[in-house]
Coordinates of C-alpha atoms in Angstrom, one line a residue:
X283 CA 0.0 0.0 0.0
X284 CA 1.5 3.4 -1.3
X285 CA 1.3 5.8 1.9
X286 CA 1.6 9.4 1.2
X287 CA 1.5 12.2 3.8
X288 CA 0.6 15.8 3.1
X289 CA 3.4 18.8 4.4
X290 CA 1.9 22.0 6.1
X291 CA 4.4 24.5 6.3
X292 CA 3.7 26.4 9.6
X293 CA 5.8 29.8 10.0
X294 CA 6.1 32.1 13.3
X295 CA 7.1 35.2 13.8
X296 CA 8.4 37.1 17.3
X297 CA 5.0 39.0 17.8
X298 CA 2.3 36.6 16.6
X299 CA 1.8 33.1 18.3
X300 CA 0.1 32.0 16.0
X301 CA 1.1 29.8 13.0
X302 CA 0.5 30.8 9.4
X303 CA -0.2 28.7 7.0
X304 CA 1.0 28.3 3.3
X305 CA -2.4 28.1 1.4
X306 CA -1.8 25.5 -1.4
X307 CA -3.9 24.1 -4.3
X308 CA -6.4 21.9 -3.0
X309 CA -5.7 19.2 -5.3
X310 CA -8.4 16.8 -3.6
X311 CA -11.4 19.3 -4.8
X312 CA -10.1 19.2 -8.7
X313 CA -12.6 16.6 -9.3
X314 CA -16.1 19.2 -8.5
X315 CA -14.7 21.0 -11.7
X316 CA -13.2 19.4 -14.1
X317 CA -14.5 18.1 -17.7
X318 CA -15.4 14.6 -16.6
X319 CA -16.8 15.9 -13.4
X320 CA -20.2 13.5 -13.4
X321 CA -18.0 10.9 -14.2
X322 CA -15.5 11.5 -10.7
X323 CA -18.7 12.6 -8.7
X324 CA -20.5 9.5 -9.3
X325 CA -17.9 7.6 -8.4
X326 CA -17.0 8.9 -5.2
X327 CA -20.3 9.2 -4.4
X328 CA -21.0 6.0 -4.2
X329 CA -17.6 5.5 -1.9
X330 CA -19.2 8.4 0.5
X331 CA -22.6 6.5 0.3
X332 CA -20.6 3.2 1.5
X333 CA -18.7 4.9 4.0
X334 CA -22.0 5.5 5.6
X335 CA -22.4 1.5 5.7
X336 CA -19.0 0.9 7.1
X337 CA -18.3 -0.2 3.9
X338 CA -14.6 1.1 2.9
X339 CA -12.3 -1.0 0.6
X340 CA -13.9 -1.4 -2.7
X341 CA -13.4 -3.3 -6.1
X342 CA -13.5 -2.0 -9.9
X343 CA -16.4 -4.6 -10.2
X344 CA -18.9 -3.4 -8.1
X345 CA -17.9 0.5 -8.6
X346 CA -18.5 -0.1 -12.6
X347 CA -22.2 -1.5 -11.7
X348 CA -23.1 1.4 -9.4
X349 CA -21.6 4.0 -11.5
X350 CA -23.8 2.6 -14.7
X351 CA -26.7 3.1 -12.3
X352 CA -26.2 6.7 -12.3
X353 CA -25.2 7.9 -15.5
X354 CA -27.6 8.5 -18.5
X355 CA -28.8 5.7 -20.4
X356 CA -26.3 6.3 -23.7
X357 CA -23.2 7.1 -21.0
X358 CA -23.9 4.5 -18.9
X359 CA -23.6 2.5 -22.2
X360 CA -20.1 4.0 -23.6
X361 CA -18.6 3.6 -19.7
X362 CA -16.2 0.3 -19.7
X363 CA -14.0 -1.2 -18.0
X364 CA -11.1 0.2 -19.1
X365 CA -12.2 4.4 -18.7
X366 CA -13.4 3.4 -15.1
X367 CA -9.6 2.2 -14.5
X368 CA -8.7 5.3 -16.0
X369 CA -11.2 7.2 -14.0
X370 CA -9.6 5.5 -10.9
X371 CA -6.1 6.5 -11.4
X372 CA -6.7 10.3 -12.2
X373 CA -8.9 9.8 -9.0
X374 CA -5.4 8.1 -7.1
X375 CA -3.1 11.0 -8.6
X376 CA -5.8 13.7 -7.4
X377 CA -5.5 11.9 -3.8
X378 CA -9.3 11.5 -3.6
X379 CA -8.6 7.6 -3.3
X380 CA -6.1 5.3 -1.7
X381 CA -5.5 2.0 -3.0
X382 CA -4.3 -1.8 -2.1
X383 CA -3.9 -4.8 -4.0
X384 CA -6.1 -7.8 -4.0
X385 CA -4.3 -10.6 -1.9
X386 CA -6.9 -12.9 -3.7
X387 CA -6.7 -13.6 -7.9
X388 CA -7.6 -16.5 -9.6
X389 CA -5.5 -16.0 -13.2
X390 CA -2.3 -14.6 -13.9
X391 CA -3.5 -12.2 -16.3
X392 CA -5.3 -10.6 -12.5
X393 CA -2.2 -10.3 -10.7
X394 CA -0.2 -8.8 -13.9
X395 CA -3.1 -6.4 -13.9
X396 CA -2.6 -5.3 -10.5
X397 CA -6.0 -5.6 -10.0
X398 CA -6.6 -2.9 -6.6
X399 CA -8.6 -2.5 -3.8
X400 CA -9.9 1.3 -3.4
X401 CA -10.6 3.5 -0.2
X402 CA -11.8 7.2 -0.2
X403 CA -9.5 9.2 1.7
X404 CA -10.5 11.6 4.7
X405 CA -10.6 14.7 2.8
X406 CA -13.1 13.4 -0.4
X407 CA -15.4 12.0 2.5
X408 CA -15.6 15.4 4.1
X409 CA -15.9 17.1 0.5
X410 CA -18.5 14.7 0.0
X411 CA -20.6 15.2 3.4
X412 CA -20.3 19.0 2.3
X413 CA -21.7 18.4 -1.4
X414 CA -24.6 17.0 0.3
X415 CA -25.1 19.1 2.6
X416 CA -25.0 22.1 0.0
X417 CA -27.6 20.0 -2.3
X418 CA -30.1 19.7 0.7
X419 CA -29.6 22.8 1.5
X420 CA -30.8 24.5 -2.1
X421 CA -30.9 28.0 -2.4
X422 CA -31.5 28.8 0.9
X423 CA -29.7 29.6 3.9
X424 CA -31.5 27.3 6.4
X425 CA -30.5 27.9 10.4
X426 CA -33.3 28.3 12.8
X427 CA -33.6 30.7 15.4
X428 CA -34.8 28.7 19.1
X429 CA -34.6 29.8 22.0
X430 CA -34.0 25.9 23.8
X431 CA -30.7 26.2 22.5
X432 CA -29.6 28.9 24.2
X433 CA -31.1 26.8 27.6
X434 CA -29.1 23.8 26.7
X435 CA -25.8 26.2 26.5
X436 CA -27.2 27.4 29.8
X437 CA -26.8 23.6 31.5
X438 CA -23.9 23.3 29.8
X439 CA -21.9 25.9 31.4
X440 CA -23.2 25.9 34.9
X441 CA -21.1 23.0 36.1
X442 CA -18.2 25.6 35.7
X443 CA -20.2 27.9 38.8
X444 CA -21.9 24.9 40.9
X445 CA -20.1 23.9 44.0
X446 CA -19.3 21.3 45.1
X447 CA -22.5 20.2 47.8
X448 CA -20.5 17.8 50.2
X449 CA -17.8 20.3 50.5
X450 CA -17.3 22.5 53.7
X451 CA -17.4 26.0 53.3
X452 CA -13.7 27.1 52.3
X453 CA -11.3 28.5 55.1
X454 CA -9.7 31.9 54.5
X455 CA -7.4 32.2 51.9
X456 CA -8.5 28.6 50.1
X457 CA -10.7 28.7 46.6
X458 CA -14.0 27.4 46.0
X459 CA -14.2 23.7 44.7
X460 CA -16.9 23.3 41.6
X461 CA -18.5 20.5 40.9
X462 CA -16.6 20.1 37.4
X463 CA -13.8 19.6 39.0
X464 CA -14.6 16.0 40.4
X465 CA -15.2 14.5 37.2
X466 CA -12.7 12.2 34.8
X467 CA -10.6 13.7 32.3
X468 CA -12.2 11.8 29.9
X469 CA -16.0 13.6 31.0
X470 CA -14.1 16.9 31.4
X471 CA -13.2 16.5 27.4
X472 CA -16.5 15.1 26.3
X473 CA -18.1 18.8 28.4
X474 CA -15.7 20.9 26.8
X475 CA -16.4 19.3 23.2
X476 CA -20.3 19.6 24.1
X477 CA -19.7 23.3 25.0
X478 CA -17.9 24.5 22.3
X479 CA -20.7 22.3 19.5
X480 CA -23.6 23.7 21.3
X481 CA -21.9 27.4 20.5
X482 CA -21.0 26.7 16.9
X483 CA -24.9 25.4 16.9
X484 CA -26.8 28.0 18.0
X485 CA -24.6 31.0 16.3
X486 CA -24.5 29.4 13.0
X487 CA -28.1 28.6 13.2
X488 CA -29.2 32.2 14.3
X489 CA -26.8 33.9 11.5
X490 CA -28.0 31.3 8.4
X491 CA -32.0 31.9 9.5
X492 CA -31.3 35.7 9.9
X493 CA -29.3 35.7 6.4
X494 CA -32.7 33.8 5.0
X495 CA -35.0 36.5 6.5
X496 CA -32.8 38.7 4.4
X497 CA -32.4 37.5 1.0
X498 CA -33.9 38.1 -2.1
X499 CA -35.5 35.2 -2.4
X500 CA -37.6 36.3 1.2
X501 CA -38.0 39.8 0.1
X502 CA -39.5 38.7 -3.1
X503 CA -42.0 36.3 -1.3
X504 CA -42.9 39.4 1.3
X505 CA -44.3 40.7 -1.9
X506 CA -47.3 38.4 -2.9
X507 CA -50.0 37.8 -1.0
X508 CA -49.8 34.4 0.6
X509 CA -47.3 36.3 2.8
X510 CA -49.8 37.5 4.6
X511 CA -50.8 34.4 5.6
X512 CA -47.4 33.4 7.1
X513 CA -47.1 37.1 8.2
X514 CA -48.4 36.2 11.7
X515 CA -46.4 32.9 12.5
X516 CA -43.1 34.3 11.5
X517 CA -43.0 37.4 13.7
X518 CA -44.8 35.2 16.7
X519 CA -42.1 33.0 15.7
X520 CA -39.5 36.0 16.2
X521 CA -40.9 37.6 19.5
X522 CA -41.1 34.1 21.3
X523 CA -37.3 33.8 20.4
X524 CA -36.7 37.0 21.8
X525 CA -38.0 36.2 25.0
X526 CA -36.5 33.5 25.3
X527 CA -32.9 34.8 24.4
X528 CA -33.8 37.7 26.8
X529 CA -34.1 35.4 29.6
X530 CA -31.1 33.0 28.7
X531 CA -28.6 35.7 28.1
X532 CA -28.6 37.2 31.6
X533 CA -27.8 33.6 32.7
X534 CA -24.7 33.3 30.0
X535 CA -23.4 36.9 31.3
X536 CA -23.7 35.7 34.6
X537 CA -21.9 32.9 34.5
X538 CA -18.9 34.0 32.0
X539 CA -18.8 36.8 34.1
X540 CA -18.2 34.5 37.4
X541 CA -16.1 31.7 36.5
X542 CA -12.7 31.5 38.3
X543 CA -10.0 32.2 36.1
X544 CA -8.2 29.4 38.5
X545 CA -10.5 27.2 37.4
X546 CA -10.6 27.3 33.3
X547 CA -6.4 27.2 33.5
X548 CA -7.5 23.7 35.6
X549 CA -9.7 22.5 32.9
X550 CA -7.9 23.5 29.7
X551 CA -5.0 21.7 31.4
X552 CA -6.4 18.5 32.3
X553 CA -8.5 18.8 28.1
X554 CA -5.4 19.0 26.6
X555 CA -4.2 15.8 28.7
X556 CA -6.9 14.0 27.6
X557 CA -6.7 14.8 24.0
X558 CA -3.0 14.1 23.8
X559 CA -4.0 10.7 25.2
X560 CA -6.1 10.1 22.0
X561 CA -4.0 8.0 19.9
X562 CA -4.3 9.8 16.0
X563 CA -2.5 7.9 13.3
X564 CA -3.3 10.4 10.4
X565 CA -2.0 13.9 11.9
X566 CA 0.9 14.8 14.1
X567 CA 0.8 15.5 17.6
X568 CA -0.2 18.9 19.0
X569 CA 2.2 20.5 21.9
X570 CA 0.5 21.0 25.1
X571 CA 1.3 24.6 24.5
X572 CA -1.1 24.7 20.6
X573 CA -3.4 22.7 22.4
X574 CA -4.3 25.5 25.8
X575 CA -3.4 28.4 23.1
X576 CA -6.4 26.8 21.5
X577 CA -8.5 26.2 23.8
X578 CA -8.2 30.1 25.3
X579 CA -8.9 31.3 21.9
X580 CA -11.9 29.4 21.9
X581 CA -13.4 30.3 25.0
X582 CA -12.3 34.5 24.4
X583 CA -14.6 33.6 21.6
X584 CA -17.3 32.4 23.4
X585 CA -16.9 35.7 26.1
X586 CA -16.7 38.2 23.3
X587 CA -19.8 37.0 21.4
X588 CA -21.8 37.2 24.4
X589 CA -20.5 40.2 26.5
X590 CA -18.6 42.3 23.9
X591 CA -15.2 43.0 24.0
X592 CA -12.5 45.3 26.0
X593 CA -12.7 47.7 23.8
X594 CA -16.4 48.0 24.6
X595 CA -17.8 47.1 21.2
X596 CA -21.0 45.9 21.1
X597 CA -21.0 41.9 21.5
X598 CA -22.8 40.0 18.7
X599 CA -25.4 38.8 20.8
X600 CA -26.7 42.6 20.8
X601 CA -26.4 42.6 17.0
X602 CA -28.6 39.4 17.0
X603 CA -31.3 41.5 18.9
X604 CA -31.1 44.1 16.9
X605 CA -31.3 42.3 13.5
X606 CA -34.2 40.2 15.2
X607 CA -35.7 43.3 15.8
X608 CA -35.0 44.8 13.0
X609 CA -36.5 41.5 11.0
X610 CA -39.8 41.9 12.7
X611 CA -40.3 45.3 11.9
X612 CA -39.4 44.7 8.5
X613 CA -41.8 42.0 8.2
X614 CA -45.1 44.3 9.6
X615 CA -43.7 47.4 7.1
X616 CA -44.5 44.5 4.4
X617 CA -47.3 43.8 5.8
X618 CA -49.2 46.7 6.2
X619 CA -48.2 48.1 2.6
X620 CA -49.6 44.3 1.4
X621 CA -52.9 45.2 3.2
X622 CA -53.1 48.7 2.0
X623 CA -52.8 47.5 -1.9
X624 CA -55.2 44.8 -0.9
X625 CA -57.7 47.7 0.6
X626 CA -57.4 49.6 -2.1
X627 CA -58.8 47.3 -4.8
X628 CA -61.5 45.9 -3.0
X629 CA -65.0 46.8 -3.9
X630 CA -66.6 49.8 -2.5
X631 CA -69.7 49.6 -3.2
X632 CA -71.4 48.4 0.7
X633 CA -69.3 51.7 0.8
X634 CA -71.5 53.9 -1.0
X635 CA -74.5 52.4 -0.8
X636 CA -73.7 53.7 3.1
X637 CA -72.9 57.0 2.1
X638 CA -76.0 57.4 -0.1
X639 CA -78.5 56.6 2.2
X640 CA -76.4 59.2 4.2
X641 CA -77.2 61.8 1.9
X642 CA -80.9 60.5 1.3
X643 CA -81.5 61.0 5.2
X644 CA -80.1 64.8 5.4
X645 CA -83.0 67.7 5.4
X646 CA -81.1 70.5 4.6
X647 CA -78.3 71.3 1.5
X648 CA -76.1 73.2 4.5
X649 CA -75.8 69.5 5.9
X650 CA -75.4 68.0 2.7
X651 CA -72.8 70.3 1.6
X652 CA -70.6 70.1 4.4
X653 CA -71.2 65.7 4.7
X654 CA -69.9 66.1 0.7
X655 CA -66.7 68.2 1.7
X656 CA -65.8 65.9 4.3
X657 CA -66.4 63.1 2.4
X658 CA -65.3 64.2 -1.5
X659 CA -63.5 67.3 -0.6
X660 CA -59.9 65.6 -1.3
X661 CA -61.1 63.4 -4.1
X662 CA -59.4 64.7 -6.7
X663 CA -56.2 65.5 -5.1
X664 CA -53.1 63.8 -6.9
X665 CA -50.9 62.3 -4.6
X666 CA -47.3 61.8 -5.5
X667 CA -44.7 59.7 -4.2
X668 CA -40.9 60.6 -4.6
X669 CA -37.9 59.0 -2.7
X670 CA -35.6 61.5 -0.9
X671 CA -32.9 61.3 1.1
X672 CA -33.0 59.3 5.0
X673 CA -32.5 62.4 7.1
X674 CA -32.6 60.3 10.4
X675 CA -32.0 56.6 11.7
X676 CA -34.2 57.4 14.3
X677 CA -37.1 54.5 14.1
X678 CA -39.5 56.6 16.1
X679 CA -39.3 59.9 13.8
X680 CA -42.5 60.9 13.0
X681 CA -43.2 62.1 9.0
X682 CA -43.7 66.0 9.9
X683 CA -40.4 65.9 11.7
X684 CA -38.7 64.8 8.1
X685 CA -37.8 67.3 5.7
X686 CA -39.8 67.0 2.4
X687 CA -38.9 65.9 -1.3
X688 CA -38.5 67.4 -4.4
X689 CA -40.0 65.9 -7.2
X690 CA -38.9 67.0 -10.6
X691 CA -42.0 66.5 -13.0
X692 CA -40.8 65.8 -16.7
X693 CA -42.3 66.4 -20.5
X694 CA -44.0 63.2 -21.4
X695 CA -43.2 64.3 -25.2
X696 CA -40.7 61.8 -27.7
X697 CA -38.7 65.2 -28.5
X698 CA -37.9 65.6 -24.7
X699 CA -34.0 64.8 -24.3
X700 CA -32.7 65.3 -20.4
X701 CA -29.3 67.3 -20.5
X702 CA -27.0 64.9 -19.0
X703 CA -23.4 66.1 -17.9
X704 CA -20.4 64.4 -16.5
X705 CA -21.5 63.6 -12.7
X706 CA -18.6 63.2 -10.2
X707 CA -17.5 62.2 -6.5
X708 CA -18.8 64.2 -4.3
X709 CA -16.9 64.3 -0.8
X710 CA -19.5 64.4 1.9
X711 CA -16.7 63.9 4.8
X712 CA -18.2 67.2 6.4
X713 CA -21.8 66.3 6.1
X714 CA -21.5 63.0 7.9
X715 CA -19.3 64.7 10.6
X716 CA -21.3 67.2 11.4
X717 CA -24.6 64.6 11.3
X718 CA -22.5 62.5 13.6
X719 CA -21.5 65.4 15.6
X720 CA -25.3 66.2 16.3
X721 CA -26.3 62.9 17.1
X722 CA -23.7 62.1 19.5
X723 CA -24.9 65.6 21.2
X724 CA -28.3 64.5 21.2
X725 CA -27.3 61.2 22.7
X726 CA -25.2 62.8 25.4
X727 CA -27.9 65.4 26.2
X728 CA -30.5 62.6 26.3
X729 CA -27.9 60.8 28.8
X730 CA -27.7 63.3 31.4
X731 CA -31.7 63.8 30.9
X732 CA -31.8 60.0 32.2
X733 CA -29.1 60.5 34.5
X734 CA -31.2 63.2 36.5
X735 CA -34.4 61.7 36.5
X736 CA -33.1 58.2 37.5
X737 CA -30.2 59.8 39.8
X738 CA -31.4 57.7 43.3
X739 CA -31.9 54.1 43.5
X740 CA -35.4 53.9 43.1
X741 CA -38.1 55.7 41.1
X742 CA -41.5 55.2 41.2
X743 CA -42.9 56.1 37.9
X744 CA -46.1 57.4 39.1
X745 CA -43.6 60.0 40.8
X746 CA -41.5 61.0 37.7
X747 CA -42.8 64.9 36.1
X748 CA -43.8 65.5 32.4
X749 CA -40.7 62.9 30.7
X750 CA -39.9 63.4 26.8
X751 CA -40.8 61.1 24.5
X752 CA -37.7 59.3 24.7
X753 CA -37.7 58.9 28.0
X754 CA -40.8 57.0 27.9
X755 CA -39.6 54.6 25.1
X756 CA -36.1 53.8 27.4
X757 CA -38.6 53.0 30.1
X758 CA -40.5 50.7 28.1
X759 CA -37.5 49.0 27.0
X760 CA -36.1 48.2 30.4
X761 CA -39.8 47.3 31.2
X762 CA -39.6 44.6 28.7
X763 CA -36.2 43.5 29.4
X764 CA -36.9 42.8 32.9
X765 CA -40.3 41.2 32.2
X766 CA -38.6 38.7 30.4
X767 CA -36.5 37.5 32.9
X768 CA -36.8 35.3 35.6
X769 CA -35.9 37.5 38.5
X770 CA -37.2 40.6 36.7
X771 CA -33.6 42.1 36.5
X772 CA -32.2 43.8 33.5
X773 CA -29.2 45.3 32.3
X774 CA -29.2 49.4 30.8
X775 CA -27.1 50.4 27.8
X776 CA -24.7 51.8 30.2
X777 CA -24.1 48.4 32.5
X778 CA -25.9 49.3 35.4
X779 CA -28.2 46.9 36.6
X780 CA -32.0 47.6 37.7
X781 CA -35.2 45.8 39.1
X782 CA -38.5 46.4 38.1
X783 CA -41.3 45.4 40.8
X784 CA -44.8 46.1 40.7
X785 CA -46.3 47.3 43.9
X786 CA -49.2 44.8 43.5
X787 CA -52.1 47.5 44.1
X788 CA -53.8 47.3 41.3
X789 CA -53.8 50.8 40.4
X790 CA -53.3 52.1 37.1
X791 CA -51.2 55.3 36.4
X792 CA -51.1 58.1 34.2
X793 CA -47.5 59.3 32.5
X794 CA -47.4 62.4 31.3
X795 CA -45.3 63.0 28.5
X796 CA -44.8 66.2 26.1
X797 CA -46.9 64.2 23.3
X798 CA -49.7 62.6 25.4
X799 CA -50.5 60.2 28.1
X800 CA -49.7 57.1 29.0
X801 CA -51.6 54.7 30.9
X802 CA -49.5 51.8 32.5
X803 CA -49.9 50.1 36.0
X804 CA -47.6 51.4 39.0
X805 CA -44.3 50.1 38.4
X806 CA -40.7 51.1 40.8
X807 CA -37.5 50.4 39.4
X808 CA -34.2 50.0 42.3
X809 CA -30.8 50.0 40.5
X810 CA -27.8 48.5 41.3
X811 CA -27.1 48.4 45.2
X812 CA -31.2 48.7 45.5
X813 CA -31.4 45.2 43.5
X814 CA -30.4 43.1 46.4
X815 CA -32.7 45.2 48.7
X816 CA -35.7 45.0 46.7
X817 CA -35.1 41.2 46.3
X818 CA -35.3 41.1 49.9

């Protein structure tokens, strides 16, 4: 048996630990594009198919029946013995397949031909789970956004903040024994493998759904008019999963934020003893140095995705809010446009038939005049539609507050020629400071708005004076965030933690806000050093 191993050059310089790779030609993927590619894909096909079946070393016999099987009629035909052998050997020099001889022949014209045994090798299986995957997948992006997985990553990680029951309370000076760290080695690598799956599984299953939700593909089906009838599900769908993440996330920050740094060095060690005990034929050893380099890159992953990092970006379990957000908001705009096209084609005859005997029943033509202005007065006016410029990002912007459009009406003659000149770049570096400038102003002087109102440790809303409108939209949101949770604790935008309780009278309130009134029940939020007390 021939035995061939692959090189990977790995280069490090002084101020990167990591090692970089030389990125060769992937010779084992030649096959997916290549002139006889329906030839090679049906034949390693059926290798991936019996790999499945525990079925690895195979003979030209019963490749040449299955590949007849799926070819054409007329190439099924043509293919013989002798371009499957061919097929094979391009196959062997492409390192899709590894090869033995037969111990067993019967004539010596077998053994002169060197009649082989053939095994896919590691790489075309995985190319070959991938194909599928890609064909099952279609056109779509698949993913799925639940909210159980997030609970599952939940269980997994508490072990790493349980202690240990049977244990007496530690002395000065000693650390905290958890429960993880009374398992084996070998259930200490199986957790860690199970940690790090569930995390690949629920961020690549929220980014692919959210990638589906928006594609073209969705945005054309948003236009017909059996969305509507999906309209309902999907944004239920959405809100449940917000919940959900809502309530699960506090847990995760909780329990990333706690664990003793003492502890993960503990377990990373005693993984990467473990895995070097793994005996791997195929690959070279890792150090024990690659291996915890590794594994802290891993879990710095897992930190920064849910609680941002040190540079105090946003993490990307915000981002997923917000695009979840943003998805269902997207999804009513369609909506509401598909049920005002469906409105205004529908019969409206019941319609006037109403307005008519409206008329019919008026005595005098004073009453009948003015019921006619109110009713046909704007009739005739042409309304005109023009897209302009997005003068704010603000979502809660009303339409007077915008600045208006300019429509340029055109000759609808042949002879009509628009004067077109050379248009270039125009640098709006200025423009988007200065809009920058102002919003960040606006943010700050909203900031110390909230930081006067909410100054104490508790507020009782029914106490708070005539708000602005955006105060009354950031106490809705922390309303919502703490609703969601268990222990009806949130988190603001600036880190500090709150409570919202509800005094349990009863009582409705009225909040009095610079565009109206809002009527909630009777609602007192404690922050930070107030939490534990109001828990109490």
């Amino acid at each position: 048996m021939n035995v061939r191993k692959k090189q990977v050059n790995l280069m490090y310089d002084g101020q990167n630990s990591h090692p970089r790779k030389t990125y060769k030609q992937l010779i084992e993927a030649k096959y997916l594009a290549v002139d006889n590619t329906y030839r090679y894909r049906a034949i390693l096909r059926y290798f991936y198919e019996q790999q499945q079946r525990f079925h690895h070393w195979l003979r030209p016999e019963e490749i040449l029946q299955a590949v007849k099987e799926r070819l054409m009629p007329e190439e099924a035909a043509s293919y013989t013995d002798e371009l499957l052998q061919n097929d094979l050997q391009q196959l062997y020099e492409w390192r899709n397949l590894e090869r033995k001889q037969s111990g067993k022949v019967a004539k010596i014209e077998d053994f002169k031909k060197k009649r082989y045994r053939y095994q896919a090798t590691p790489y075309t299986i995985r190319l070959e789970r991938l194909v599928d995957e890609l064909e099952d997948l279609g056109t779509s992006y698949g993913g799925a956004l639940e909210a159980a997985q997030f609970d599952k990553l939940v269980e997994v990680l508490e072990p790493l903040t349980r202690p240990i029951r049977y244990v007496l309370p530690p002395r000065q000076g000693e650390r905290i024994r958890y429960e993880i760290e009374e398992w084996q080695d070998e259930k200490v690598h199986q957790w860690w493998t199970d940690l790090y799956v569930q995390f690949q599984r629920v961020t690549n299953n929220a980014r692919d759904y959210l990638a589906s939700l928006d594609s073209v593909q969705v945005e054309d089906a948003m236009m017909t008019e059996q969305f509507l009838v999906y309209k309902d599900q999907v944004t239920d769908y959405l809100r449940r999963f917000m919940l959900g993440l809502q309530r699960s996330s506090f847990q995760i920050e909780g329990i990333l934020s706690s664990v003793d740094p003492v502890l993960l060095d503990s377990v990373f060690g005693r993984v990467a003893d473990y895995e070097r005990t793994i005996p791997r034929f195929d690959q070279p050893q890792q150090s024990q140095e690659e291996l915890l380099r590794r594994y802290s890159d891993q879990w710095a992953g897992v930190r920064q995705w849910f609680l941002g990092d040190q540079a105090g970006n946003n993490s990307d379990l915000e981002d997923l809010q917000r695009e979840t957000n943003e998805a269902i908001r997207r999804i009513t705009r369609y909506a509401q446009r598909m049920g005002e096209r469906h409105t205004s084609m529908r019969s409206r005859r019941t319609d006037y038939l109403y307005v008519a005997k409206w008329f019919a029943s008026l005595e005098r033509k004073e009453e009948a005049d003015c019921l006619s202005a109110a009713i046909f007065g704007l009739s005739h006016m042409r309304h005109l539609w023009t897209e302009s410029e997005k003068n704010t990002e603000d979502i809660y912007a009303a339409i007077w507050d915008t600045k208006p459009g300019e429509l340029m009406i055109k000759p609808r003659i042949r002879e009509f020629r628009e004067r077109t000149r050379a248009s270039r770049i125009e640098n709006k570096q200025e423009e988007k400071t200065a809009m920058l400038q102002k919003y960040l102003i606006q943010k700050q002087q909203q900031k110390e708005i909230l930081d006067k109102i909410f100054a104490s440790g508790r507020v009782r809303i029914a106490e708070l004076p005539v708000v602005e409108p955006f105060v009354r939209q950031t106490l809705l949101g922390w309303i919502g965030k703490s609703m969601a949770s268990p222990t009806r604790e949130g988190k603001t935008e600036e880190g500090r933690r709150f409570k919202v309780m509800d005094l349990g009278n009863n009582q409705r309130i009225q909040l009095q806000c610079t565009d109206g009134v809002l009527d909630m029940p009777d609602f007192v939020i404690y922050f930070d050093d107030q939490v534990k007390g109001a828990s109490k």
